[in-house]
Coordinates of C-alpha atoms and ligand atoms in Angstrom, one line a residue:
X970 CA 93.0 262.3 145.3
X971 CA 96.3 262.2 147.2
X972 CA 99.4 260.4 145.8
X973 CA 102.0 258.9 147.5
X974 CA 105.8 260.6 147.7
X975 CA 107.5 257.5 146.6
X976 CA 110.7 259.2 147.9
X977 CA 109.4 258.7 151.7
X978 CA 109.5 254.3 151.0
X979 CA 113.2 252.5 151.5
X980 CA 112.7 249.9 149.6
X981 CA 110.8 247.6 151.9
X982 CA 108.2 250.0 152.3
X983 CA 107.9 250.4 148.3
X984 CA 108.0 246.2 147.9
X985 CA 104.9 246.2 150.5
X986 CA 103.1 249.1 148.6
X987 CA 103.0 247.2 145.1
X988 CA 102.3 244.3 146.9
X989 CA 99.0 246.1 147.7
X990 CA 98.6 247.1 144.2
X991 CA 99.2 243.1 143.4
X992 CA 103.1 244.2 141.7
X993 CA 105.7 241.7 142.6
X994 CA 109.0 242.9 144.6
X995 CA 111.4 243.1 141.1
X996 CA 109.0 245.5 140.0
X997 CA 109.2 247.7 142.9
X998 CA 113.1 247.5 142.5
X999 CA 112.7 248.3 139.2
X1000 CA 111.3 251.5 140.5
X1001 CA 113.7 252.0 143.1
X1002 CA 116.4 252.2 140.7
X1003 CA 115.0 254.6 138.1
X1004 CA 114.2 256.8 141.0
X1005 CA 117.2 256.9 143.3
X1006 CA 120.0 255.6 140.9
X1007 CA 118.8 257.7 137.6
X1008 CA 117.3 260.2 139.1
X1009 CA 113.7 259.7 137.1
X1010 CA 110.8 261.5 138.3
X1011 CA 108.6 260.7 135.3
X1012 CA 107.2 257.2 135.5
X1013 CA 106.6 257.5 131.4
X1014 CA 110.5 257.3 131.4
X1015 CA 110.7 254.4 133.0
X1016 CA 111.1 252.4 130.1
X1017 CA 111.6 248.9 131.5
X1018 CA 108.5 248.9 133.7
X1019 CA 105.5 247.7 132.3
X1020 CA 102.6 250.2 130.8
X1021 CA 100.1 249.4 132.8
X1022 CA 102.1 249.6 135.9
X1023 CA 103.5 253.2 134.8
X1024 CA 99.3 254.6 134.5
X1025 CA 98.8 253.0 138.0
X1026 CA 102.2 255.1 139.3
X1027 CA 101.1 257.9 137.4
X1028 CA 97.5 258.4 138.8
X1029 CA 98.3 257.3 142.6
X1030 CA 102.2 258.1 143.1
X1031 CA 104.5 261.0 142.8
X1032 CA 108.3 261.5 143.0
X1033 CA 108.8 265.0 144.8
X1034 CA 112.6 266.3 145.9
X1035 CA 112.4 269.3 148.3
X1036 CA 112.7 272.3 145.9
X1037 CA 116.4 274.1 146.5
X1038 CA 115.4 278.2 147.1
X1039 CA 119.0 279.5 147.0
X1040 CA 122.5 277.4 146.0
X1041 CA 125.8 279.4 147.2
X1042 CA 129.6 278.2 145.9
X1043 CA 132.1 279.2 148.4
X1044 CA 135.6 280.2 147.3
X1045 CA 136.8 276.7 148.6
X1046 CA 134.1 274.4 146.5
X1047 CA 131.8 274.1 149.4
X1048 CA 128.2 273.9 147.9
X1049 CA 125.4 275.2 149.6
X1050 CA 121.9 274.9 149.2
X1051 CA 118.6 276.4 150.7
X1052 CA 115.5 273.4 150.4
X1053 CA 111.9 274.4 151.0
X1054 CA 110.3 272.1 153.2
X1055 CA 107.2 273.8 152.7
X1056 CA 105.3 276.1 155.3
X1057 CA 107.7 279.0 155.2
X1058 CA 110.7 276.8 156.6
X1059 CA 113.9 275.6 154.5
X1060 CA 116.9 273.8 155.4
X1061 CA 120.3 273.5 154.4
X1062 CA 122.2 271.3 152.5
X1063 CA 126.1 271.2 152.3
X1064 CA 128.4 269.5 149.8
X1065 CA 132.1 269.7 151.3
X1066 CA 134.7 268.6 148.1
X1067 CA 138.5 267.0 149.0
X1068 CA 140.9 265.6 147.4
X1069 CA 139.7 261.9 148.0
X1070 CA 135.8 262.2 148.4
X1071 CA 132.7 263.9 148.3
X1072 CA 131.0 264.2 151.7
X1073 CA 127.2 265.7 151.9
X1074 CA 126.3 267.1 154.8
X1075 CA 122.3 266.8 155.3
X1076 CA 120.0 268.0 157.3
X1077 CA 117.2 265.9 159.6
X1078 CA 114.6 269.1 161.0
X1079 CA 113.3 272.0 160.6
X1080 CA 115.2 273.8 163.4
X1081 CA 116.4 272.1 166.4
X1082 CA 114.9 271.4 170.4
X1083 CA 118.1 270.8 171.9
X1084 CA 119.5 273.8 172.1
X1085 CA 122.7 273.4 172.4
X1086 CA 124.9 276.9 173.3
X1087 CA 127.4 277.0 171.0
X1088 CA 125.0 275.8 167.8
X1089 CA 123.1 278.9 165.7
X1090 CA 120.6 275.9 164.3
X1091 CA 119.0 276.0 167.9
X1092 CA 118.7 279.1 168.5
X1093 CA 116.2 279.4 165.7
X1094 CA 114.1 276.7 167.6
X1095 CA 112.3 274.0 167.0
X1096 CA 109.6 274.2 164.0
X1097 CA 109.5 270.5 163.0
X1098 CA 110.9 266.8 161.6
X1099 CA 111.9 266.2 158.5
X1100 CA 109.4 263.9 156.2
X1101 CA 111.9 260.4 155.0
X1102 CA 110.8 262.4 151.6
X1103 CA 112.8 265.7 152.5
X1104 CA 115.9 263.7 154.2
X1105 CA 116.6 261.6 151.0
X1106 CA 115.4 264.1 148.7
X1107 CA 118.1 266.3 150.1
X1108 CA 120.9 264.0 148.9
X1109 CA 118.1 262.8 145.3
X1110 CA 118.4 266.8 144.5
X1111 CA 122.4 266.7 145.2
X1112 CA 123.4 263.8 143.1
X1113 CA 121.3 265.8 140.4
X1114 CA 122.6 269.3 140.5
X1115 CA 126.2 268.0 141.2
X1116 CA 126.1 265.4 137.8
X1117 CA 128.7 262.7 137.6
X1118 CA 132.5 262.9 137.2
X1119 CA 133.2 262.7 133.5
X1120 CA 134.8 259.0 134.5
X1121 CA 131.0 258.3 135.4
X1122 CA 131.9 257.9 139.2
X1123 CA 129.4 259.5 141.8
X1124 CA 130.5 262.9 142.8
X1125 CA 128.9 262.0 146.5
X1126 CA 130.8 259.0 148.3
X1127 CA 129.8 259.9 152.3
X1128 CA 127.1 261.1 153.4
X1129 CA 127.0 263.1 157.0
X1130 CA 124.0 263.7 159.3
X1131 CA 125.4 266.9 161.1
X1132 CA 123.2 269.4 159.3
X1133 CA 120.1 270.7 160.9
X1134 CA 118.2 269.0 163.8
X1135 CA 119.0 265.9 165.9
X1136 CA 118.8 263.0 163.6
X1137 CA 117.8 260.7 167.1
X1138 CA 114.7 262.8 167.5
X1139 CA 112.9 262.0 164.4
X1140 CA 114.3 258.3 164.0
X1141 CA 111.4 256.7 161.6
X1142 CA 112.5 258.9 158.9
X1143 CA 115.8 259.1 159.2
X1144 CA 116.1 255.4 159.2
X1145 CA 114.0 254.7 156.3
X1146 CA 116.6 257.7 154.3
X1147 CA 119.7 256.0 156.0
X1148 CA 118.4 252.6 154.4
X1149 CA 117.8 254.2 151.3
X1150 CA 121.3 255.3 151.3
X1151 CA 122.8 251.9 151.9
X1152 CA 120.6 249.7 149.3
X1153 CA 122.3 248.5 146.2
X1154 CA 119.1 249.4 144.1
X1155 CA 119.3 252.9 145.3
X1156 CA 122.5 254.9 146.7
X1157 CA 124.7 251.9 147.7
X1158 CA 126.9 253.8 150.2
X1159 CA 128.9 251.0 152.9
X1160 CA 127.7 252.0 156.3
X1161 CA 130.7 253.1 157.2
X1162 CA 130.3 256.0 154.8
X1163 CA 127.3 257.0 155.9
X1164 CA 127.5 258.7 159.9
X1165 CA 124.8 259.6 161.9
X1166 CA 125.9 262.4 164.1
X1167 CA 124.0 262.6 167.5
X1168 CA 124.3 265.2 170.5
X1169 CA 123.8 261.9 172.9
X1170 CA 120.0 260.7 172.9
X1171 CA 120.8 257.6 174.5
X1172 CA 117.8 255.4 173.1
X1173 CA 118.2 256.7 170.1
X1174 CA 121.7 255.0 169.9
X1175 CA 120.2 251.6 171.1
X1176 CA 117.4 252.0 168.3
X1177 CA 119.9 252.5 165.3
X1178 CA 122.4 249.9 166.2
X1179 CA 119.0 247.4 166.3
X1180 CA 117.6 248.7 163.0
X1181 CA 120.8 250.6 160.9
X1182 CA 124.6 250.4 162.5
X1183 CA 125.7 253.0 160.3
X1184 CA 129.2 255.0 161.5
X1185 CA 128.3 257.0 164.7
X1186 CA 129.5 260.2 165.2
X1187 CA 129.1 262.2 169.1
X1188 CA 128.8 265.5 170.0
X1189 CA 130.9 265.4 173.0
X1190 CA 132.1 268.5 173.8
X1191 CA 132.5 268.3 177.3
X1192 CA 134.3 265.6 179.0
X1193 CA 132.7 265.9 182.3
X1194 CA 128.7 266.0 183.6
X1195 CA 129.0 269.6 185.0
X1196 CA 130.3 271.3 182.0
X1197 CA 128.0 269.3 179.6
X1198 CA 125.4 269.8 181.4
X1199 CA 125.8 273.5 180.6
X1200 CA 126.8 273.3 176.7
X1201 CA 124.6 270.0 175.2
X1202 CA 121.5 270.4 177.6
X1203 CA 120.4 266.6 176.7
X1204 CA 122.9 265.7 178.8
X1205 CA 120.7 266.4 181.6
X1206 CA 118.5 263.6 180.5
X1207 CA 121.3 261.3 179.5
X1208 CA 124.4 261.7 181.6
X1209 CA 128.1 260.9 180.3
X1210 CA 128.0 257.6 182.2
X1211 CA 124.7 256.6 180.0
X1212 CA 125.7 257.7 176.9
X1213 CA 129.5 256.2 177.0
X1214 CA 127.5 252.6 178.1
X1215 CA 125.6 253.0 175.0
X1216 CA 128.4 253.9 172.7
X1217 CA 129.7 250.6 174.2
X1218 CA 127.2 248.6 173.0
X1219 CA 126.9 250.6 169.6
X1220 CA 130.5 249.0 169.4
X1221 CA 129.2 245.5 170.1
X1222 CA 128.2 244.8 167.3
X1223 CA 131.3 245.8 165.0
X1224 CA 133.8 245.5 167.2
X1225 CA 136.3 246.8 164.5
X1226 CA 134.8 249.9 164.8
X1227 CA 134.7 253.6 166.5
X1228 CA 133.1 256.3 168.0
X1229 CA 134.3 259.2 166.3
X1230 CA 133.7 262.3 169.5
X1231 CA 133.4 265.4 167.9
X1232 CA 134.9 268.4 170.4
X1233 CA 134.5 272.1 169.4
X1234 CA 137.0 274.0 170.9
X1235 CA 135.8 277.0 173.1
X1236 CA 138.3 279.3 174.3
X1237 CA 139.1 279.0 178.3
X1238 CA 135.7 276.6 178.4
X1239 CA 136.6 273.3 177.5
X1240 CA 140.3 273.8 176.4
X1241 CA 142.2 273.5 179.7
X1242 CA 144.6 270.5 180.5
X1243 CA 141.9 269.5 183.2
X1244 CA 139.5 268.7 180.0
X1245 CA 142.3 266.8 178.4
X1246 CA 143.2 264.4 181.5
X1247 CA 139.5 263.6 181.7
X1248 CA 139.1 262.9 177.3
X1249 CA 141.8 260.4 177.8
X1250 CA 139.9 258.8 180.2
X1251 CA 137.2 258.4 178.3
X1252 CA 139.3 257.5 175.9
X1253 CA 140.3 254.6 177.8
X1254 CA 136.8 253.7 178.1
X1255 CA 135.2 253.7 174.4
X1256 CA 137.5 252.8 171.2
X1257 CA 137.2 256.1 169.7
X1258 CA 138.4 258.8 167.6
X1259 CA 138.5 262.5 168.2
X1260 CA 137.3 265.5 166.2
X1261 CA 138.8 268.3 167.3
X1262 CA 135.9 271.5 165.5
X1263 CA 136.9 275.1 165.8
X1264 CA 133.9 276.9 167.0
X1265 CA 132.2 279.4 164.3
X1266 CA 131.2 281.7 166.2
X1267 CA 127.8 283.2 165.4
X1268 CA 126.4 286.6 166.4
X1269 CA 125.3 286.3 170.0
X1270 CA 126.9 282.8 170.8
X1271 CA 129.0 285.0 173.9
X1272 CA 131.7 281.8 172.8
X1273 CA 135.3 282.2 171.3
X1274 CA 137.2 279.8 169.2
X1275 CA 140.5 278.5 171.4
X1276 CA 143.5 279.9 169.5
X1277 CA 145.4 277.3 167.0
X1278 CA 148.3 276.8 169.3
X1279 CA 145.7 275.4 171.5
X1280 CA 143.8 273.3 169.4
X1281 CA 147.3 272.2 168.5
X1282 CA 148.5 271.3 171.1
X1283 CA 145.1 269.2 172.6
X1284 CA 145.7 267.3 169.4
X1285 CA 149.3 266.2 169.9
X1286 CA 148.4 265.4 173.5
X1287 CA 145.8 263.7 172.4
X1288 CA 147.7 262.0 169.6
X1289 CA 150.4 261.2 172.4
X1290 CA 148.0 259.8 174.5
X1291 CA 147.4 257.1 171.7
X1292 CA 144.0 258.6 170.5
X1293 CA 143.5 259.1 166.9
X1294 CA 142.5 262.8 166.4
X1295 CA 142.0 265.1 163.4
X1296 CA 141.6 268.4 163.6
X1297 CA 138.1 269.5 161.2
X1298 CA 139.1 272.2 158.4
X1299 CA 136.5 274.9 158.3
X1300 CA 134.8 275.2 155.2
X1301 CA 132.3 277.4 153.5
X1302 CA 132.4 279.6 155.6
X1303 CA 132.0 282.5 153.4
X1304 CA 128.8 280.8 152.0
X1305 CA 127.7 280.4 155.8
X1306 CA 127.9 276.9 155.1
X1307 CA 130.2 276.2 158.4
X1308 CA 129.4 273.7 161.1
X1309 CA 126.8 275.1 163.1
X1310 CA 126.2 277.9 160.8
X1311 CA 123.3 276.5 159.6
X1312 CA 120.2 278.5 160.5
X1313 CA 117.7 277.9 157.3
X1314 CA 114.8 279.6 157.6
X1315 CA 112.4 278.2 160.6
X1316 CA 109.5 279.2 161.7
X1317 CA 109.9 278.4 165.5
X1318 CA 107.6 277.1 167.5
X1319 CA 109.6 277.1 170.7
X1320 CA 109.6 281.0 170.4
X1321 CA 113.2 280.1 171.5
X1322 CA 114.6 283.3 169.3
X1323 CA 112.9 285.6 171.9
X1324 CA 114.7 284.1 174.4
X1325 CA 117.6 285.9 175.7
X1326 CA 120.7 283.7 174.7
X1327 CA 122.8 283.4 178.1
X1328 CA 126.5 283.6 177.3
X1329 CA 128.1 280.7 178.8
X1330 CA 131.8 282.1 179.8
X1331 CA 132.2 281.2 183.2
X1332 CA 131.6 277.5 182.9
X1333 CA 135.2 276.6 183.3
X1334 CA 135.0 273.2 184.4
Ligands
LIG301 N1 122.4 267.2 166.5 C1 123.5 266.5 165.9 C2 123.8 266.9 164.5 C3 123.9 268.4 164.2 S1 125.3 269.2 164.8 C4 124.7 266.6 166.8 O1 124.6 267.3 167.8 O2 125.7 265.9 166.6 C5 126.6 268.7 163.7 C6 127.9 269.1 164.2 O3 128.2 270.5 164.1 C7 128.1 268.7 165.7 O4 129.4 268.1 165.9 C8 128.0 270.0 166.3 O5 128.6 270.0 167.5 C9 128.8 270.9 165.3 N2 128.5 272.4 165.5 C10 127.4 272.9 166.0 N3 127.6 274.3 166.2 C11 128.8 274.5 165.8 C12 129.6 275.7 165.8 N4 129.1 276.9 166.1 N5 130.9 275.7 165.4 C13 131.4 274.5 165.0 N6 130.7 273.3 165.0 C14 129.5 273.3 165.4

């Protein structure tokens, strides 16, 4: 008989599956807690929940975290970890420590469709989404391996979707792991520590600020259609104009709060003072604050990083300009645990890999 993986129910799910076994809600928080907050796979332990109720768990439910294959500690702290998703594939898991929190990065597919040009993830294709199981397991198996602080306080206070995949494509899961994230029986993370980071699938956006307004993080990258056209193909689909209306309305409702436009720096691509007069003005248009990545490069991206005077100086224009903008630190990289570093192990099903990549130099926009 199959059992159910009760790390793929947020907690309304779960109160609607006891429910069906005749259990009343407290008892499925009950549950909820041992399993997300204590980090209990073994319904004997569950000391609090009834006997009978722990036999039912134990003959029709399960509690299985993605099993981590490989865990690499950079130089720098930066924690990375391998998870089989089963099938031959694995994805990546990153834990980035500073000084004032602990932000994991997490991953939402097997490989990516979009294909972005400067991202390694897509160029290992598309193999498939992520079960609600294998998002929050990712951050279940985290919490464990990374303990508490000796003061008792969680090591993990953000959590970032800008590991593997397009967290827009494969919303049902991600949703049901976001909510998980936020509950007080489970992770209990404000929503503005917990960003879903998108490369612009306008619907998408509309869905989550319906079903989860967590922080919003997007990949912009290009401030005009032509050149993003070239380096986040979705844009195609969802042009600039689209996808700054529906940042607009992601802002409706929390009209204290920000896009935060995340903006790799490729040398003579997108780094010009033509790209900078046009951010402003998108700028003008969104309440936002910048990113500013340097690129990390990949073997046969055909991209360069801009210098650091460069990204420098974009920053202090930007700054000028009235923008809030930070400038990402790269980290891990000696683990391969980098932004858009993270290749896994997928087994593509877009045969994208025996594509020839086509350098992207000449797009200077
Ligand atoms: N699909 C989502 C989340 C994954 S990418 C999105 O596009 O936002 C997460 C972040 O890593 C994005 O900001 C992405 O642009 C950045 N990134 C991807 N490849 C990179 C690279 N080679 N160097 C630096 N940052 C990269």
């Amino acid at each position: 008989m199959s059992t159910t993986n009760l790390l793929d129910l947020d907690a309304d799910a779960l109160v609607a599956w006891f429910a069906e076994r005749g259990e009343k809600p407290f008892r499925a928080r009950q549950v909820l807690r041992w399993i997300h907050r204590f980090g209990e796979t073994d319904f004997d332990a569950m000391t609090d929940v009834a006997k009978s109720l722990r036999a039912l768990l134990r003959d029709t439910a399960c509690v299985r975290p993605p099993v981590p294959v490989s865990d690499k500690l950079s130089a720098d702290g930066t924690r990375k970890w391998l998870m089989d998703v089963g099938n031959d594939n694995a994805v990546e898991t990153v834990f980035i420590p500073e000084a004032t929190r602990g932000t994991l990065c997490i991953s939402s597919q097997a490989g990516c469709a979009l294909d972005c040009a400067f991202c390694s993830t897509g160029k290992q294709g598309f193999n498939r989404n992520l079960s609600a199981a294998e998002i929050i397991g990712q951050l279940w198996l985290a919490n464990r391996l990374l303990g508490a602080e000796p003061n008792g306080e969680r090591i993990i206070s953000n959590v970032v979707m800008m590991g593997m995949g397009e967290p827009l494509t494969n919303f049902d899961s991600v949703v049901s792991a976001l909510k998980l994230m936020l509950d007080d029986h489970a992770y209990g993370l404000s929503r503005r520590r917990v960003t879903v980071s998108t490369a612009g699938v306008v619907p998408g956006i509309d869905r989550l600020r319906e079903e989860c307004p967590v922080a919003l993080a997007v990949s912009l990258h290009a401030p005009n259609d032509v050149l993003r056209d070239r380096l986040v193909p979705i844009n195609r689909k969802y042009p600039l104009k689209e996808l700054l209306a529906a940042c607009l309305r992601y802002l409706d409702r929390a009209p204290r709060d920000f896009i935060t436009f995340e903006y790799i720096m490729l040398a003579g691509i997108n780094d010009q003072d033509e790209h900078l007069r046009q951010l402003i003005e998108i700028a003008r248009q969104v309440p936002c604050k910048f990113n500013l990545i340097p690129f990390n490069p990949f073997p046969q991206s055909g991209l360069r990083r801009s210098a650091a005077p460069v990204v420098r100086r974009f920053s202090q224009l930007l700054n000028e300009a009235g923008i809030v903008t930070t400038t990402r630190k790269t980290r891990g990289d000696d683990v391969d645990a980098a932004c858009g570093q993270l290749a896994g192990q997928v087994m593509d099903k877009t045969r994208r890999t025996r594509k020839p990549i086509i350098p992207v130099h000449e797009v200077n926009q």
